[in-house]
Coordinates of C-alpha atoms and ligand atoms in Angstrom, one line a residue:
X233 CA 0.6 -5.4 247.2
X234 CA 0.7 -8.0 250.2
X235 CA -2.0 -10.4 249.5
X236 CA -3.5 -11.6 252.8
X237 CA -7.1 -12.3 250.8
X238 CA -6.9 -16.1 251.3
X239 CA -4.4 -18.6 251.0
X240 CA -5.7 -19.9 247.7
X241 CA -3.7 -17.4 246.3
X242 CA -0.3 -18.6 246.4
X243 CA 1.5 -19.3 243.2
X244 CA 3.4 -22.2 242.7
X245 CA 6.9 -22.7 243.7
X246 CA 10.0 -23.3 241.6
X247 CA 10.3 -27.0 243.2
X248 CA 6.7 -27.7 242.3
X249 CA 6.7 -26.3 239.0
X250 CA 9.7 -28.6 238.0
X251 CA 7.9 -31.3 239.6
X252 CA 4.8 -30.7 237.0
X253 CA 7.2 -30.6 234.2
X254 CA 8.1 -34.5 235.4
X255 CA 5.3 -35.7 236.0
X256 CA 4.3 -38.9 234.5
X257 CA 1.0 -38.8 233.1
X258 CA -1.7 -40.9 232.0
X259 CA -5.0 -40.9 231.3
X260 CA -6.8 -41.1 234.6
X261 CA -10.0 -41.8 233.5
X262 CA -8.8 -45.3 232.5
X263 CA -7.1 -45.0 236.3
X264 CA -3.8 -44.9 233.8
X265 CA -2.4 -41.8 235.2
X266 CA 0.8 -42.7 237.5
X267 CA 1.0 -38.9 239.5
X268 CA -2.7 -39.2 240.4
X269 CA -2.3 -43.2 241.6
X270 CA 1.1 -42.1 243.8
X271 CA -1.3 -39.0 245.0
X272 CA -3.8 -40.7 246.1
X273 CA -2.0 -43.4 247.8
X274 CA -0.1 -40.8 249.4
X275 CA -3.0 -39.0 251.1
X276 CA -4.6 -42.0 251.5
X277 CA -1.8 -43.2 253.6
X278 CA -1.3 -39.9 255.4
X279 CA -4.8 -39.9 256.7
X280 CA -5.1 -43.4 257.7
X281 CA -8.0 -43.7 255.0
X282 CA -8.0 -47.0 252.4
X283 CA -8.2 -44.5 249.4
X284 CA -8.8 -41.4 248.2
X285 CA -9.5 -39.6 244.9
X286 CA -8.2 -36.7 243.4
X287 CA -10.8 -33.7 242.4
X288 CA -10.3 -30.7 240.8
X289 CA -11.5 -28.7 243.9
X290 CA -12.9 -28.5 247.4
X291 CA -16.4 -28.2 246.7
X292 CA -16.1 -30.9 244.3
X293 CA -14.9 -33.1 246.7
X294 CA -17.1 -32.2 250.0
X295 CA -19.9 -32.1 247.0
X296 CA -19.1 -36.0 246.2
X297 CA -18.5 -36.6 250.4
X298 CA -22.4 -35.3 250.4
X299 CA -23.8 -37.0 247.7
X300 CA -22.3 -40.5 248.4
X301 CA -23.2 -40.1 251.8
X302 CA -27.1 -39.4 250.7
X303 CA -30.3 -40.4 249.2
X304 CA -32.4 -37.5 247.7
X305 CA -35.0 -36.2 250.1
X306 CA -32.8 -36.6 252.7
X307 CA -31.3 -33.9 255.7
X308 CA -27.8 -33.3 256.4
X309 CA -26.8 -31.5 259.7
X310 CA -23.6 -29.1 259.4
X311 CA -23.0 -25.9 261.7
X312 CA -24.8 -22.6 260.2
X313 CA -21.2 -21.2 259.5
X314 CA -19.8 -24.0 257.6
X315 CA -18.2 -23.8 254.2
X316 CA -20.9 -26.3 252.5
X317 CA -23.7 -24.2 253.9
X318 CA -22.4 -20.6 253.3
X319 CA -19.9 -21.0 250.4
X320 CA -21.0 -23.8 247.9
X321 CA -23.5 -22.2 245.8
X322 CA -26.5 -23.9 247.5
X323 CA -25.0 -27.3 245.3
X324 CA -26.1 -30.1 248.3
X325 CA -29.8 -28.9 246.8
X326 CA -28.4 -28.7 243.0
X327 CA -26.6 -32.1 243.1
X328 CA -28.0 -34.2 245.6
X329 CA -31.4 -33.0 246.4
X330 CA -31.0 -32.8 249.8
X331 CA -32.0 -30.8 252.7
X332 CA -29.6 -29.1 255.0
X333 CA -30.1 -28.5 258.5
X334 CA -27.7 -26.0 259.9
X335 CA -26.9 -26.4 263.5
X336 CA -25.4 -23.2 266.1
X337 CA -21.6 -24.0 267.8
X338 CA -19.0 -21.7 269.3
X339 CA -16.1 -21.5 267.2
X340 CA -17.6 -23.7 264.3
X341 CA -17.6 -27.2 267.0
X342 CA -21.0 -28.7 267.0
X343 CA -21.7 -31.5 270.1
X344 CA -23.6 -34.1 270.8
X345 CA -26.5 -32.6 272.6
X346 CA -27.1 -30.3 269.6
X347 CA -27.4 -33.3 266.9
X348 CA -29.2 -35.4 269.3
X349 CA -31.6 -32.9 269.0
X350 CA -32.0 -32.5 265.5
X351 CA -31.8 -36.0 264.1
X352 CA -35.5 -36.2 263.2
X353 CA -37.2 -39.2 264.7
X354 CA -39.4 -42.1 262.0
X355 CA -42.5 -40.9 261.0
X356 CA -43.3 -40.1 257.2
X357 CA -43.9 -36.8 257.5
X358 CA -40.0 -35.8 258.1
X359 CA -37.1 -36.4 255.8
X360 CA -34.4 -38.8 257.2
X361 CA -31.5 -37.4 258.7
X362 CA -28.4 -39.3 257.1
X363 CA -25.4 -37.2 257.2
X364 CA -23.3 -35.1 259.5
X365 CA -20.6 -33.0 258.1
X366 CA -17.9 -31.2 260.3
X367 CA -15.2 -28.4 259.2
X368 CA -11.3 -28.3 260.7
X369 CA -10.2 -26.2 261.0
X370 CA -13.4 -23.9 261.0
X371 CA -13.4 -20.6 258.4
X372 CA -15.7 -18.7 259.2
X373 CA -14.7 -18.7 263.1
X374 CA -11.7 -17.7 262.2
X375 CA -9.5 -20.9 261.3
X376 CA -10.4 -22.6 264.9
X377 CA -9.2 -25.9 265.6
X378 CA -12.1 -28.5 266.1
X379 CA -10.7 -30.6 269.3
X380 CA -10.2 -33.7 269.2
X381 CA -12.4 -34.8 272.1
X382 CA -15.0 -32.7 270.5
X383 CA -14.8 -34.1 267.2
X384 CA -15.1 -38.0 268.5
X385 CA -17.4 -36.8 271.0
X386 CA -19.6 -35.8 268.1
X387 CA -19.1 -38.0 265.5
X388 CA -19.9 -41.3 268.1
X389 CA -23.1 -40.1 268.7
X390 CA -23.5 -39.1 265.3
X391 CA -23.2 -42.8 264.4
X392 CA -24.9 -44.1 267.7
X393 CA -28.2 -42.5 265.9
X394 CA -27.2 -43.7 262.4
X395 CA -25.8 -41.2 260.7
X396 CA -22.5 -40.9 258.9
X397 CA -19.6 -38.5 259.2
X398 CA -18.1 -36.1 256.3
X399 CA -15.5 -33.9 257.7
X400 CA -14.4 -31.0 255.1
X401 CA -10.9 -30.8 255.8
X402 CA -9.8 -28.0 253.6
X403 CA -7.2 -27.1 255.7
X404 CA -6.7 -29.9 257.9
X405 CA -3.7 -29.9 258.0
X406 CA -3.4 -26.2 259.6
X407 CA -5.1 -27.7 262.3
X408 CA -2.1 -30.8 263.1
X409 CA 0.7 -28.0 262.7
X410 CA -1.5 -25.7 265.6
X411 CA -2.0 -29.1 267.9
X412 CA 0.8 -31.3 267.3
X413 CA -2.3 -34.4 266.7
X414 CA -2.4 -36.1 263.4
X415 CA -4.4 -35.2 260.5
X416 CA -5.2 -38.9 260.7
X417 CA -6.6 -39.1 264.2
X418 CA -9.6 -36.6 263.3
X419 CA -10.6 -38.8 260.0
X420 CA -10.8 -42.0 262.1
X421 CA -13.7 -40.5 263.7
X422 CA -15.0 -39.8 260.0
X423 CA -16.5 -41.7 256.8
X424 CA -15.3 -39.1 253.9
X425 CA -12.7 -36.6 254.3
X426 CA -11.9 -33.7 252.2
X427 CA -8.5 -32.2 252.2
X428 CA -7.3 -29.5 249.6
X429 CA -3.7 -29.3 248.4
X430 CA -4.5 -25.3 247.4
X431 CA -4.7 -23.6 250.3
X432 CA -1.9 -23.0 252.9
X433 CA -0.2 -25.6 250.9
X434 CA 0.3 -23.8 248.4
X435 CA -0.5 -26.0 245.0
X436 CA -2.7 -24.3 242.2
X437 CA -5.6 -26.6 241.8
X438 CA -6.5 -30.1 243.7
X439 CA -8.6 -31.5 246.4
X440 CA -8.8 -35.4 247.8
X441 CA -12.1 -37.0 248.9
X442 CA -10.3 -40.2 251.5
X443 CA -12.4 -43.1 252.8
X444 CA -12.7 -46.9 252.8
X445 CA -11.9 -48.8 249.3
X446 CA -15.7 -49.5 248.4
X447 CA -16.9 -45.4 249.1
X448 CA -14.5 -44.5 247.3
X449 CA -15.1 -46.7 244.6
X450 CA -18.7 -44.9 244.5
X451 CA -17.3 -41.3 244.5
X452 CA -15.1 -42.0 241.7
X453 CA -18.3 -42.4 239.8
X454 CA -19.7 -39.4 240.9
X455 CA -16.9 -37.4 239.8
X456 CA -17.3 -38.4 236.6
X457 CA -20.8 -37.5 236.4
X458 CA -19.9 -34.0 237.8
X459 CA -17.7 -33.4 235.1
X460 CA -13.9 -34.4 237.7
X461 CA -12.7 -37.2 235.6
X462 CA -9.8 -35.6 233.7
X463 CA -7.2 -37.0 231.3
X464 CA -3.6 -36.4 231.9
X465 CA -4.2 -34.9 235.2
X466 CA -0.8 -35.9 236.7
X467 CA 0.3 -32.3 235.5
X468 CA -1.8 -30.4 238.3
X469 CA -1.8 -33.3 240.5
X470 CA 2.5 -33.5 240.7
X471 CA 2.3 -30.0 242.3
X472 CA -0.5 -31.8 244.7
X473 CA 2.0 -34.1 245.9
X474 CA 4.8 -32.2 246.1
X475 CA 2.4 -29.5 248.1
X476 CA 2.1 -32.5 250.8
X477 CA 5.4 -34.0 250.6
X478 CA 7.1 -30.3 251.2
X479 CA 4.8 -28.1 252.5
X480 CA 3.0 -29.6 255.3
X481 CA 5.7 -28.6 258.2
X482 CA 5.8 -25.0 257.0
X483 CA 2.5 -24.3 257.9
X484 CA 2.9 -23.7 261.5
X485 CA 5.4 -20.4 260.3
X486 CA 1.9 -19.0 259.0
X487 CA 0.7 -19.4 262.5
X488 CA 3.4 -17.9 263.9
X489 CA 3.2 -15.0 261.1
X490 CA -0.7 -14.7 261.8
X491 CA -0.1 -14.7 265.7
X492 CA 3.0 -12.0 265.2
X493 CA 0.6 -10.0 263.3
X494 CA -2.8 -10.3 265.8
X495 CA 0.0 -9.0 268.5
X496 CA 1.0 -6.2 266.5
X497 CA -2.6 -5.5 265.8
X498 CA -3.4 -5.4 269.3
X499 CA -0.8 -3.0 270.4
X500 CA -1.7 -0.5 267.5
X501 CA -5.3 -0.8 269.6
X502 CA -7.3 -3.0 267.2
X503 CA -9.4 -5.8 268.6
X504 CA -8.0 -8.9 267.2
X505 CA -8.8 -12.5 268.4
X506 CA -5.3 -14.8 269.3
X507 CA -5.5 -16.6 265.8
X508 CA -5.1 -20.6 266.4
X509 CA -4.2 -20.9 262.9
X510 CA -3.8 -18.4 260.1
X511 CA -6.4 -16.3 260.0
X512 CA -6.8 -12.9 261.6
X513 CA -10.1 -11.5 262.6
X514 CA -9.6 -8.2 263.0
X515 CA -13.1 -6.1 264.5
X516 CA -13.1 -2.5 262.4
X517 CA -15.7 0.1 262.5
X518 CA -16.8 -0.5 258.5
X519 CA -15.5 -3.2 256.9
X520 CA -16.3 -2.7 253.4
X521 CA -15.2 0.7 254.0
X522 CA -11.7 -0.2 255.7
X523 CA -10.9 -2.7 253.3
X524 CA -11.0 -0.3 250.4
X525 CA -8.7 1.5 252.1
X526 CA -6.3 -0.9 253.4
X527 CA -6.3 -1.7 249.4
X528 CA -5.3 2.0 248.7
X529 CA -2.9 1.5 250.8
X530 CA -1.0 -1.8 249.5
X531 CA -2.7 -4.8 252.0
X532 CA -5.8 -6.9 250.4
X533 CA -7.6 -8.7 253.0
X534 CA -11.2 -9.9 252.9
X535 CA -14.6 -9.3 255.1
X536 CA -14.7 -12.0 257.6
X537 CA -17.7 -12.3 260.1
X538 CA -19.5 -9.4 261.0
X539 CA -17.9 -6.4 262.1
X540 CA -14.7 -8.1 261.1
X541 CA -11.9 -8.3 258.3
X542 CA -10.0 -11.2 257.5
X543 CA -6.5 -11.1 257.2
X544 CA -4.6 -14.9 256.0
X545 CA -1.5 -15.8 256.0
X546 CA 0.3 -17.9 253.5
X547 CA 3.4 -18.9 251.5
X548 CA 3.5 -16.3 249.3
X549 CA 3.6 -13.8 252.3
X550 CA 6.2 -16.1 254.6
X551 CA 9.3 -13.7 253.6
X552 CA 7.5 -10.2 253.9
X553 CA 5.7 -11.4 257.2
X554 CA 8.9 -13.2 258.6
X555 CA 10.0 -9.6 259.1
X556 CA 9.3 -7.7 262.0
X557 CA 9.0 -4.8 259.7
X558 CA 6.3 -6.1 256.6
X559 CA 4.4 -7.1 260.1
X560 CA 4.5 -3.4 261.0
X561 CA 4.0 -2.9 257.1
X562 CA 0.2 -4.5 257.5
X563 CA -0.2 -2.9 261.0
X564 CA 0.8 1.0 259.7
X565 CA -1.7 0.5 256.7
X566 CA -4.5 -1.0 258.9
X567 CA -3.9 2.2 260.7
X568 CA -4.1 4.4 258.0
X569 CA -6.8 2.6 256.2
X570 CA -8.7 3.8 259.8
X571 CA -7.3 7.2 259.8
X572 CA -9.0 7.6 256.3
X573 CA -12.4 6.2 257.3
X574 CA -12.1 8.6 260.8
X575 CA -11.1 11.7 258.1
X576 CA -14.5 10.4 255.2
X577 CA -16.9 10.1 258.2
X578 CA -15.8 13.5 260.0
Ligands
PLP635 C1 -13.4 -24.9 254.7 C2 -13.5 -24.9 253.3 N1 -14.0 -26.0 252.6 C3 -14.0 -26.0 251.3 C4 -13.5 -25.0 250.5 C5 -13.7 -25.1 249.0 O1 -12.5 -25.2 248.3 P1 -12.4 -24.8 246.8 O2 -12.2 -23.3 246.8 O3 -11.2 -25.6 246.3 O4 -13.6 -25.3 246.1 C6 -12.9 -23.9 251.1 C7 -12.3 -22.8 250.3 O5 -11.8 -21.8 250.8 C8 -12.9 -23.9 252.5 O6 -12.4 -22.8 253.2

C-alpha cells in the first residue's frame, strides 16, 4: 500500500526511536521533565516566541490558543475552511463557550477588509469580537502558503481593532521550506502559535502552543484542566525534538515529490492544481467512488474539497516517490481507479 492519506501517518524513524529510548524524563507536571524543558525552549527559540508548551496534539493546542485568548460569550473570526472551524469537533463551543465567525478567503488567506467588516461594533446586543485565528499553511486549500504581506497585513489590523492573533501552524513549517521565510517571521505577527511535530515531521504524537512568558504561563493551566499535563512525557516528546532538529530541511523533498506527482497527474489528463506544498488536489468525477478504487488498487488518499481527492506526501513515502517509477506507480492506479468507475457507471 502507498499511504498518501495524510502525513500524520508516518511512523517513527530509527534515529527517533533511539532518541526516545534516551530520553531523560521527569515528571512534567512538576515542570521536572528535562526532554519537555529542552523541547520547549527549542521551539520557543525557533519561532522567536518567549516560550512554548508541549501538548499532546494540535487541537489541544489551537484549543488552549482559543481559550486563553477568550472570555465566554465571545466571537472568534477564522476563515470558513479552517481546521478549528471544520475539523475540531465543534470544541471552541465545548471548551470555551465561544462563538465562531467564519469568514470567505481564496486559498485559506483572509484580509483586512473582510475582518474590518466583521468585528462587531459596542452595543450590548452583540458578542465581543476578541480573537482572530489564521492557518499556514492552509489544508483545506490545498496546503497554500499564507503570504507574508498577507498575514501582517491582516493581523495589524486585526490588532488596530483590538483583537488578538492565534495562528494554527500545524504545518508551519511546510510553508518556510516552499518560501525560503522563517517560520519565525509569520509568528511575530501573532499572539499564540501552534505547531505540530506529527505531521510532515514525522514524530508520533506532539504539538507546541508558543507565545510570550506570561500567556504561556496561562495555557499551561489550561492544559491541565483539559486533561495535557502528563508525567514522564519526555518519551513522546524526545521524538518531538529530534522531529525539529532533523526533519525540518527534508520537507521541501515532499514538495518536490507532491509537485513531481501533480505533473505526472497532469500529463495522464487529470486536473491537478501546482501543489505549493505537499498536498495534491486532484478534481475526479466521484470521489468517494475513485478513492475506493485507487484503494483496490494499492494508493490510499483522502477526499479533499469538493469534486477533489487529496493526495499527501510525506516521509514514509520519500523513497517510493523519489522514483520516477512509484510516481508513475500512483499515476497508473489513479488511472485505473478511473478506468473502473468509467467501466461501474457504463
Ligand atoms: C491545519 C491543522 N491544524 C490542526 C490540526 C490538528 O492536529 P491534531 O491531529 O494533532 O489534533 C491539523 C491536523 O491535521 C491540521 O491539519
Amino acid at each position: 500500500m502507498i499511504d498518501l492519506r495524510s502525513d500524520t501517518v508516518t511512523r517513527p524513524t530509527e534515529g527517533m526511536r533511539r532518541a526516545m529510548l534516551e530520553a531523560p524524563v521527569g515528571d512534567d507536571v512538576f515542570g521536572e521533565d528535562p526532554t519537555v524543558n529542552r523541547l520547549e525552549e527549542y521551539v520557543a527559540d525557533l519561532l522567536g516566541k518567549e516560550a512554548a508548551l508541549y501538548a499532546p496534539s494540535g487541537t489541544m493546542t489551537n484549543q488552549i490558543g482559543v481559550h486563553i485568548g477568550t472570555n465566554r460569550g465571545e466571537e472568534v473570526l477564522l476563515h470558513e475552511g479552517s481546521h478549528i472551524f471544520v475539523y475540531e469537533a465543534g470544541a471552541p463551543a465545548m471548551l470555551s463557550g465561544v462563538q465562531l465567525r467564519t469568514l470567505p478567503g481564496e486559498n485559506g488567506v483572509l484580509d483586512s477588509e473582510t475582518v474590518r467588516a466583521a468585528v462587531r461594533s459596542e452595543d450590548v446586543h452583540f458578542p465581543r469580537s476578541r480573537l482572530l485565528c489564521l492557518e499556514n499553511t492552509h489544508n483545506t486549500s490545498g496546503g497554500k502558503v499564507f503570504p507574508l504581506e498577507d498575514f501582517a497585513a491582516v493581523a495589524t489590523t486585526a490588532k488596530e481593532l483590538g483583537l488578538k492573533v492565534h495562528l494554527d501552524g500545524a504545518r508551519l513549517f511546510n510553508a518556510q521550506a516552499a518560501t525560503g521565510v522563517p517560520a519565525s517571521e509569520w509568528c511575530a505577527h501573532a499572539d499564540t502559535v501552534s505547531v505540530c511535530s506529527s505531521k510532515g515531521l514525522g514524530a508520533p504524537v506532539g504539538s507546541l502552543l508558543a507565545g510570550d512568558e506570561e500567556t504561556i504561563g496561562g495555557g499551561r493551566r489550561t492544559r491541565k484542566a483539559f486533561g495535557g499535563g502528563m508525567r514522564q512525557a519526555g518519551i513522546i516528546a524526545a521524538a518531538s525534538l529530534y522531529a525539529f532538529e532533523n526533519h525540518v530541511d527534508r520537507l521541501a523533498r515532499d514538495h518536490e515529490h507532491a509537485r513531481n506527482l501533480a505533473s505526472g497527474l497532469r500529463e495522464a489528463g487529470y486536473e491537478a492544481r501546482e501543489p505549493e506544498t505537499n498536498l495534491v488536489l486532484v478534481a475526479v468525477d466521484d470521489p468517494p467512488e475513485f478513492l475506493r478504487a485507487l484503494a483496490r488498487e494499492g494508493v490510499l488518499a483522502t477526499p479533499g474539497k469538493s469534486g477533489y481527492v487529496r493526495l499527501c506526501t510525506h516521509l514514509d513515502v520519500c523513497d517510493i516517490l523519489g522514483t520516477e517509477e512509484g510516481i508513475q506507480q500512483v499515476v497508473t492506479a489513479c488511472l485505473r481507479a478511473t478506468e473502473t468507475i468509467s467501466s461501474i457507471k457504463g
